[in-house]
CSV table of C-alpha atoms and ligand atoms in Angstrom, one decimal:
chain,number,residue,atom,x,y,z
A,6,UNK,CA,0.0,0.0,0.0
A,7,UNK,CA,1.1,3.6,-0.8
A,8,UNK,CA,0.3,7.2,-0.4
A,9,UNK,CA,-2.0,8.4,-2.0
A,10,UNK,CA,-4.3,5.0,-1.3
A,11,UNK,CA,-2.6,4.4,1.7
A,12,UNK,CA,-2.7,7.5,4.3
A,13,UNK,CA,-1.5,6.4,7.5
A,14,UNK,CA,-2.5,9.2,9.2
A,15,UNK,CA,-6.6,8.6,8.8
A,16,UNK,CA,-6.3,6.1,11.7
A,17,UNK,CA,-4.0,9.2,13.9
A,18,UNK,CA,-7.1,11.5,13.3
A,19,UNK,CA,-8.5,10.8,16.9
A,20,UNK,CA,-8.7,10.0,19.9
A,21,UNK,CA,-11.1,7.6,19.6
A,22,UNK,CA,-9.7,5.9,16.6
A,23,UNK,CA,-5.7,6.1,18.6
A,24,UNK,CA,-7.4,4.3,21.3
A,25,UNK,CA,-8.8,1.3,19.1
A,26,UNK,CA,-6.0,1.0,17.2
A,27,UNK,CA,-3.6,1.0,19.8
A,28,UNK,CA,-1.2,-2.6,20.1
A,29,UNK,CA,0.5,-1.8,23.6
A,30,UNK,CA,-1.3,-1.1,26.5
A,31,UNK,CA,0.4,-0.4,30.2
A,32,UNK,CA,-2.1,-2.0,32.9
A,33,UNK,CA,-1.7,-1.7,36.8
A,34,UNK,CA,-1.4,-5.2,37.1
A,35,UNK,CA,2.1,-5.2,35.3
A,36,UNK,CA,3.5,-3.2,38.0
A,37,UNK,CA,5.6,-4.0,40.8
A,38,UNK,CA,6.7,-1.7,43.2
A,39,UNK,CA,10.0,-2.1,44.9
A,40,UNK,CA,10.7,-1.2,48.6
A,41,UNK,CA,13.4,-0.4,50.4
A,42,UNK,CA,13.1,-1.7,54.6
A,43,UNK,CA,15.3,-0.5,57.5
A,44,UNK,CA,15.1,-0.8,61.0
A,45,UNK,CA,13.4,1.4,63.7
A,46,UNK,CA,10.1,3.2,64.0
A,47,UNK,CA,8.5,5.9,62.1
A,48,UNK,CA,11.8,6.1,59.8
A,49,UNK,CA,11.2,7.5,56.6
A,50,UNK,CA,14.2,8.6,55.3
A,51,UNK,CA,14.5,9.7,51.8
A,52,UNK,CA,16.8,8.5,49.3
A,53,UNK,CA,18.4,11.6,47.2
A,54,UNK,CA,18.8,10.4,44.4
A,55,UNK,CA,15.5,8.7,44.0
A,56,UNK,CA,13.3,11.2,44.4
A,57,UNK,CA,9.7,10.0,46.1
A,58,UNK,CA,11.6,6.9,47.4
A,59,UNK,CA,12.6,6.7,51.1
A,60,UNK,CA,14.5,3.6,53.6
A,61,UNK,CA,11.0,2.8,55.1
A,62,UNK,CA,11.0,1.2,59.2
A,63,UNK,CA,8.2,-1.3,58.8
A,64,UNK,CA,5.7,0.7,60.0
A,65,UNK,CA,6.0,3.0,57.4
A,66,UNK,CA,6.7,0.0,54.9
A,67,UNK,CA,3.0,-1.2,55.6
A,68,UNK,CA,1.7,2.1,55.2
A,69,UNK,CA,3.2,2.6,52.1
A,70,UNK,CA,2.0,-0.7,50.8
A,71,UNK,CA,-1.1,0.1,51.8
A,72,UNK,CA,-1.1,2.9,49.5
A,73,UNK,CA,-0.3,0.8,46.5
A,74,UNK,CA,-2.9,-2.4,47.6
A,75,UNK,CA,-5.1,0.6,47.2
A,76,UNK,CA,-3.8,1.7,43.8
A,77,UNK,CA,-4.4,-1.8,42.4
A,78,UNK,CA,-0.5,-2.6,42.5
A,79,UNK,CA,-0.7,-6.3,42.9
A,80,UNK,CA,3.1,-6.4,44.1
A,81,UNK,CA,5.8,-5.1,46.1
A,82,UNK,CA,9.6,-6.5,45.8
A,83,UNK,CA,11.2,-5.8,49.3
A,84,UNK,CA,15.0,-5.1,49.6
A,85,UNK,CA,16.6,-5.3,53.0
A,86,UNK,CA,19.0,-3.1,54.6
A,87,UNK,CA,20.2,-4.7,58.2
A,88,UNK,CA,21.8,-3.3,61.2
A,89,UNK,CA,24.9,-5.2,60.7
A,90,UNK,CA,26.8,-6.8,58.0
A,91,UNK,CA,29.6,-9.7,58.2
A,92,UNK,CA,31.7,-11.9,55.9
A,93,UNK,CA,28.9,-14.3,54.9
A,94,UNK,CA,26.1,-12.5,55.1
A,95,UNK,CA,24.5,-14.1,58.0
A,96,UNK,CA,21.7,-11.2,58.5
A,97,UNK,CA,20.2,-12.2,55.1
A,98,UNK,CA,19.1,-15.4,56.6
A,99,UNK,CA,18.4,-14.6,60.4
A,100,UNK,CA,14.8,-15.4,61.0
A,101,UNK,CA,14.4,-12.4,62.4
A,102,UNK,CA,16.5,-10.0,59.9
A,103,UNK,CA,14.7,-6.9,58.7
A,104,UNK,CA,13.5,-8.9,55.3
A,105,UNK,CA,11.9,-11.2,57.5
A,106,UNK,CA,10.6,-8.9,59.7
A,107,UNK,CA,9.1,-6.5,56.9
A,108,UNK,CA,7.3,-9.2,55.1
A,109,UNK,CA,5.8,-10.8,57.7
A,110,UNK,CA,3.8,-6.8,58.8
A,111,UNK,CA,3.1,-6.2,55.6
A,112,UNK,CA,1.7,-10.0,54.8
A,113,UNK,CA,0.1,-9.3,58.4
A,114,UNK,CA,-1.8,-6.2,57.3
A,115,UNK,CA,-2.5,-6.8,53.8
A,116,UNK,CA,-2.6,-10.6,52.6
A,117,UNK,CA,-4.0,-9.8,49.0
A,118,UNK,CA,-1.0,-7.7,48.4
A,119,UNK,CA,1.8,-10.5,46.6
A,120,UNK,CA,4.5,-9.6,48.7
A,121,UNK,CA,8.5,-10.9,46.2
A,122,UNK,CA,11.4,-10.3,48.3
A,123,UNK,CA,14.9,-10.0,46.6
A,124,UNK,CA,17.6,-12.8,47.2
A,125,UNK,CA,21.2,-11.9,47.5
A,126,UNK,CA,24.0,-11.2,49.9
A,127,UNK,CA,25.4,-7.9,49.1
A,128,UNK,CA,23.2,-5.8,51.5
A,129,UNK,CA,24.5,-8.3,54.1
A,130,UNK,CA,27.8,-8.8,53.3
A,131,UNK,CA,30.7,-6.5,54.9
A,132,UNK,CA,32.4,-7.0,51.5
A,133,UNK,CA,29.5,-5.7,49.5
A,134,UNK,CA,29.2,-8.9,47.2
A,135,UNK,CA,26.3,-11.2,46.1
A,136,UNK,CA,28.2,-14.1,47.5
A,137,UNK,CA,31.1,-14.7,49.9
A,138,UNK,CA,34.6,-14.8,49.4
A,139,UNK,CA,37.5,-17.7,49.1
A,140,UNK,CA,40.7,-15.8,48.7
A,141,UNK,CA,39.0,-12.7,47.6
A,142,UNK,CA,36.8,-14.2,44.7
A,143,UNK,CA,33.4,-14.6,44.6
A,144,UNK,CA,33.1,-18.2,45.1
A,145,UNK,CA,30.5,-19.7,43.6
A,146,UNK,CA,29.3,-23.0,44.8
A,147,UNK,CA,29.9,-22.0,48.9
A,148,UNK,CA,27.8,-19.0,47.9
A,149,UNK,CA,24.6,-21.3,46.5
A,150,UNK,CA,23.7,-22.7,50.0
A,151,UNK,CA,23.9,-19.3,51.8
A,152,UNK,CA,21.8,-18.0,48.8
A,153,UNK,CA,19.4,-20.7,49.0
A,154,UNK,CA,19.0,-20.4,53.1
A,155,UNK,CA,18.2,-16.6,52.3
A,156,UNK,CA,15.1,-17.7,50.3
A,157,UNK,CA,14.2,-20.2,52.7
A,158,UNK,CA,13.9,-17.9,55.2
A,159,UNK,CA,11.8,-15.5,53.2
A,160,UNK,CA,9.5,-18.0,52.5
A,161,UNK,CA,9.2,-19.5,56.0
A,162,UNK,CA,8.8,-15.3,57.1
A,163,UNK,CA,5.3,-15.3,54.3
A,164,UNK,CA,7.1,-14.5,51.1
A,165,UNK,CA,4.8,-15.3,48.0
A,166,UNK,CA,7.4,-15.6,45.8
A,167,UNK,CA,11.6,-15.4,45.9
A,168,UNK,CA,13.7,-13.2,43.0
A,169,UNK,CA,17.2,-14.1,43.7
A,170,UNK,CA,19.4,-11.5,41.9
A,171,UNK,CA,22.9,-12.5,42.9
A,172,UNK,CA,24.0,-14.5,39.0
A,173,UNK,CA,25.6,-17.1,40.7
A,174,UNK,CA,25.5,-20.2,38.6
A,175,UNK,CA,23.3,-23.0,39.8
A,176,UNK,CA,21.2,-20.7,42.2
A,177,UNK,CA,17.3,-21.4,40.8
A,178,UNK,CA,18.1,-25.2,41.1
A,179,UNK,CA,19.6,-24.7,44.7
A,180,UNK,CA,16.5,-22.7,45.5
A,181,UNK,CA,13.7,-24.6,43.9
A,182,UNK,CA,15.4,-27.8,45.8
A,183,UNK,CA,15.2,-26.1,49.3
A,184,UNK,CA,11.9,-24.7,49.0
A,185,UNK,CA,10.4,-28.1,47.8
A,186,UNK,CA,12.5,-29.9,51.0
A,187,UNK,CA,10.7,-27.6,53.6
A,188,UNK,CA,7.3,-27.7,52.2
A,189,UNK,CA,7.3,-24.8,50.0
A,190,UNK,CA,6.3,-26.0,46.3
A,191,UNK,CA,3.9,-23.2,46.1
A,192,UNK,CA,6.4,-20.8,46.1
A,193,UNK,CA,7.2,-19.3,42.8
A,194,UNK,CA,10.6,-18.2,41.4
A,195,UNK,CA,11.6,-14.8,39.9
A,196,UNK,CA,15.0,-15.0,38.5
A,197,UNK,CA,16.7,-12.4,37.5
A,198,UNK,CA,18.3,-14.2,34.4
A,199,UNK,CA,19.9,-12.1,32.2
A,200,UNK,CA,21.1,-9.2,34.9
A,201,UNK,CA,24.3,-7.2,33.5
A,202,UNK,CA,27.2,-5.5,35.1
A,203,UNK,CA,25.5,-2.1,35.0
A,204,UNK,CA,26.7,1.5,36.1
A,205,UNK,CA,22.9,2.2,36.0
A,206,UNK,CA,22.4,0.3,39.6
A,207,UNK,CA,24.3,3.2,41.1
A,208,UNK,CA,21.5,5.0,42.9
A,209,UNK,CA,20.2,1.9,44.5
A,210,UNK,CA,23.6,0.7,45.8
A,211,UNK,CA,23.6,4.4,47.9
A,212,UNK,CA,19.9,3.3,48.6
A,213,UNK,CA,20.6,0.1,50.1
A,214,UNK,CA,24.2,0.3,50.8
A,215,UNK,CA,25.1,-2.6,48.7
A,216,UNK,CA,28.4,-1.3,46.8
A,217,UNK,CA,31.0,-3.7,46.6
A,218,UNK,CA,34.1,-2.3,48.8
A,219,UNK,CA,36.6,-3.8,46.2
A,220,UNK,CA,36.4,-4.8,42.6
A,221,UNK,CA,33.5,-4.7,41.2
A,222,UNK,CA,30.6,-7.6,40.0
A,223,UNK,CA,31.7,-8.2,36.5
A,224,UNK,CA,32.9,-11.9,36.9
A,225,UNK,CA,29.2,-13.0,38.5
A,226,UNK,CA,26.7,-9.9,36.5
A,227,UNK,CA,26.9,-10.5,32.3
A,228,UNK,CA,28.7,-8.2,30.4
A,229,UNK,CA,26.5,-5.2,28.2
A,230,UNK,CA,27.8,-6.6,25.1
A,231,UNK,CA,26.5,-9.7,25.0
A,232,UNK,CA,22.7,-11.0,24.2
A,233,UNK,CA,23.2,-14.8,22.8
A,234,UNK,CA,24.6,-15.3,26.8
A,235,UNK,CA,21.6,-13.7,28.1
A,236,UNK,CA,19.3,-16.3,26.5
A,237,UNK,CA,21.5,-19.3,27.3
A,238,UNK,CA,21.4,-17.5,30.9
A,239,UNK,CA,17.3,-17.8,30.6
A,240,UNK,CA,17.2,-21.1,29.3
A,241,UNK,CA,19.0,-22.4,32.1
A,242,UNK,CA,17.0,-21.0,35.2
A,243,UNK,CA,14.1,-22.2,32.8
A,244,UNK,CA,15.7,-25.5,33.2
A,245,UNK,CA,16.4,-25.5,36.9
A,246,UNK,CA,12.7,-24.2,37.6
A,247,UNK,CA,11.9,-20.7,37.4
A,248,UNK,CA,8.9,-19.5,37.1
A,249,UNK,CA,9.4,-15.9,36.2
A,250,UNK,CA,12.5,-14.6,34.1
A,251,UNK,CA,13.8,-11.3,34.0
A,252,UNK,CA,15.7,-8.8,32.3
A,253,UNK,CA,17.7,-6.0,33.8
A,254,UNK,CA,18.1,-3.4,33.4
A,255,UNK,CA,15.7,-2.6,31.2
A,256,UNK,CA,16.1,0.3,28.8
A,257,UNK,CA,19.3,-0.1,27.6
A,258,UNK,CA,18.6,-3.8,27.4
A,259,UNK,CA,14.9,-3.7,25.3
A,260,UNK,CA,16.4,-6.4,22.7
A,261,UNK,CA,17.4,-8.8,25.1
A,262,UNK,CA,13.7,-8.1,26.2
A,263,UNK,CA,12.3,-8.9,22.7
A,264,UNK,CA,14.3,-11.8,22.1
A,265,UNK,CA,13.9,-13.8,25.9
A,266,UNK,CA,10.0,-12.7,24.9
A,267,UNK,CA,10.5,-14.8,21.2
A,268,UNK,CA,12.2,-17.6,22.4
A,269,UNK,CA,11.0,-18.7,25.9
A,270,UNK,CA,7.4,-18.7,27.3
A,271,UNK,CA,7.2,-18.2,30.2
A,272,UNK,CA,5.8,-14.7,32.0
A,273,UNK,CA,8.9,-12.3,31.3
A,274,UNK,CA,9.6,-9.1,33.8
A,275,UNK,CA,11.9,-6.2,33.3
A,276,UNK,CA,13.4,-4.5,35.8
A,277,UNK,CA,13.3,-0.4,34.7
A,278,UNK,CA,16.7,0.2,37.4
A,279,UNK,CA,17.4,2.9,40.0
A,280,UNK,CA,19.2,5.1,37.5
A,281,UNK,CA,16.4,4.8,34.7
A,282,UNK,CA,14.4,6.5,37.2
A,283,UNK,CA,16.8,8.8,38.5
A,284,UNK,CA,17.7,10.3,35.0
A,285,UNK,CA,13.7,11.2,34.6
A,286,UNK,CA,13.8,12.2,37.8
A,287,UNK,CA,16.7,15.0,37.4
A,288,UNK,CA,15.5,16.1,34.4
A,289,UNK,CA,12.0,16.5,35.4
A,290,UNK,CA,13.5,18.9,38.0
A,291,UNK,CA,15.8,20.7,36.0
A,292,UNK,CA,12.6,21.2,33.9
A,293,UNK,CA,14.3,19.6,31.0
A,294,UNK,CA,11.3,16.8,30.2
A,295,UNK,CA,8.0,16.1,30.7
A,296,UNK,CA,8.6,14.0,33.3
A,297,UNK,CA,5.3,12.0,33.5
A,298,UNK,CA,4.7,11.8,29.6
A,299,UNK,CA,8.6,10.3,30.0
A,300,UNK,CA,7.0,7.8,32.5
A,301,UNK,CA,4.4,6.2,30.2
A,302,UNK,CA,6.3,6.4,27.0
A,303,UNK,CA,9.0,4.6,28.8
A,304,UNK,CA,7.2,2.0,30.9
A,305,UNK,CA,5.0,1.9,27.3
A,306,UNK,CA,8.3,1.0,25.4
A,307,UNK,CA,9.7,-1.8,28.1
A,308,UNK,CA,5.9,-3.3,27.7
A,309,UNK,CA,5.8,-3.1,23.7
A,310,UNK,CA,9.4,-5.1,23.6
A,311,UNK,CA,7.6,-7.9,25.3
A,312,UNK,CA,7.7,-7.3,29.1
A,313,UNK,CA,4.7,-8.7,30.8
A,314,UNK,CA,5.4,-6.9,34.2
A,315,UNK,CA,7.8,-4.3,35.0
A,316,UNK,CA,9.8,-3.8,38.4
A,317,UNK,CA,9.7,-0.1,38.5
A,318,UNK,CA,10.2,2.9,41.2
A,319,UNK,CA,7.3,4.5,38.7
A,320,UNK,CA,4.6,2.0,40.0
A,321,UNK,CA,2.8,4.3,42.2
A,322,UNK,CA,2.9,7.6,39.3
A,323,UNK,CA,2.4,5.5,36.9
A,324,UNK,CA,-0.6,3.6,38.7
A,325,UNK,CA,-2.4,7.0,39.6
A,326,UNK,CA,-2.0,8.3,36.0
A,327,UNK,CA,-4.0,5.0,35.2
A,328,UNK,CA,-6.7,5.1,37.1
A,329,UNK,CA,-9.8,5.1,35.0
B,410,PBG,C1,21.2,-6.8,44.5
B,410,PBG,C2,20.4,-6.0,43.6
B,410,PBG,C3,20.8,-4.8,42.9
B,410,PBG,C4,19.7,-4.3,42.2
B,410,PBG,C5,18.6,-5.2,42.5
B,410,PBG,N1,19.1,-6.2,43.3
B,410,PBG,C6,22.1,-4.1,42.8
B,410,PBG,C7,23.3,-4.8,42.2
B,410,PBG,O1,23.3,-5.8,41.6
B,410,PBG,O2,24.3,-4.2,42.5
B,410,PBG,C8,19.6,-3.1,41.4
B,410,PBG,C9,18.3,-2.4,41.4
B,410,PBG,C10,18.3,-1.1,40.9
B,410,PBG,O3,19.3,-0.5,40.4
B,410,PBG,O4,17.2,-0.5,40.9
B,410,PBG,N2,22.0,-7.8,43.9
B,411,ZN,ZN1,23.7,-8.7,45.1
């Protein structure tokens, strides 16, 4: 078909006709919202480079998830940030570390709300890696059973599902193995498959105080350059049992979206990362962009590459500018 019989613009003429033509649409039940908890009471402290985002005690965790159960945000994704930290991580599998703690208020106060917590060590670690240390490397296979005690613990604290984000190899099949040992086959697994070495993690690592002290995570996180890896990287955590795979981040990584989304089948999430939101963020304030037409066209773009839900510091914006 071409112009003059063809006129693609007819079907731009309106609203009405925009709407009924439209392929990709957002909905508030791709959204999940993640949440940073700390210790203490009535702590709300905010997070500077994440504007509208705050370390939350767990009475101000609830409230906040409140908030979103009443916004029709089916999920929150908890990240822990404990009192102490020590060679192996040990607070990231205490039954009564701040994960544990927050999940089990906010499962308290609001069951319908699916409450994911994030499995790794580097919150908990005094080295600041996603696993703990044999002669200064990240070693591997020790690190799988402290990984897989973490999610245990989550679940035995009320976690409806696990997203372990540490890329070590072997970790879904650790997990999926403890869960079904202690009576926890319900409980699904988000992996976060294909998760690069990316400088765009930097505000959450000031947010959760999660930067490695030394080195840095590119021999356990994949390297930008590479997207063949990230779907052998899927198809092994589809192997070993997960329910959920992701991609992060998510803007810079929109092909790896579209081609995990082609190959595999099962539900696909992207994580839209800390500094995704930040840059919107700054130049919203500078007055540089339209911050909240940013928002959709962005969370639009992550859904029309073949995301089925989206981990995203937007949820709540984004979930108010949907409501009918
Ligand atoms: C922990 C973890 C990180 C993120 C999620 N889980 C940081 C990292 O790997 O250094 C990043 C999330 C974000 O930037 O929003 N492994
Ligand atoms: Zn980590």
């Amino acid at each position: 078909m071409l112009f003059p019989d063809y006129r693609p613009r007819r079907l731009r003429q309106s609203q009405a006709f925009r709407r009924m033509v439209r392929e990709t649409s957002l909905a508030v039940d791709d959204l999940i919202l993640p949440l940073f908890a700390v210790g203490g009471k009535q702590v709300r402290h905010p997070i500077a480079s994440m504007p509208g985002h705050f370390q939350l005690s767990t009475d101000e965790l609830v409230k906040t998830c409140r908030e979103a159960f009443a916004l029709g945000i089916p999920a929150v994704i908890l990240f822990g940030i404990p009192e102490t930290k020590d060679p192996l991580g040990t607070q990231a599998y205490a039954p009564g570390g701040i994960v544990q703690r927050a999940v089990k208020a906010v499962k308290n106060a609001l069951p319908e709300l699916a409450v994911i917590t994030d499995v790794c060590l580097c919150q908990y670690t005094d080295h600041g890696h996603c696993g703990c240390l044999e002669q200064g490397v990240v070693d591997n296979d020790a690190s799988l059973d402290l990984i897989a005690r973490t999610a245990l613990s989550h679940a035995k604290a009320g976690a409806d599902m696990v997203a372990p984000s540490d890329m070590m190899d072997g970790r879904v099949a650790e997990i999926r193995e403890a869960l079904d040992e202690s009576g926890f086959s319900r409980v699904p697994i988000m992996a976060y498959s294909a998760k690069y070495c990316s400088a765009y993690y930097g505000p959450f690592r000031a947010a959760a105080d999660s930067a490695p002290k030394f080195g840095d995570r590119r021999t356990y996180q994949m390297d930008p350059a590479n997207a063949l890896e990230a779907l052998r990287e899927v198809s092994m955590d589809v192997e070993e049992g997960a329910d959920i795979v992701m991609v992060k981040p998510a803007l810079a990584y929109l092909d790896v979206i579209c081609r995990v989304r082609e190959e595999f089948d099962l539900p696909v999430a992207a994580y839209n990362v800390s500094g995704e939101y930040a840059m919107i963020k700054a130049a919203e304030q500078m007055g540089w962009l339209d911050g909240p037409r940013v928002m959709m066209e962005t969370l639009t773009a992550i859904k029309r590459a073949g995301a089925d839900l989206i981990l995203t510091y937007f949820a709540m914006d984004a979930a108010r500018a949907l409501r009918p």
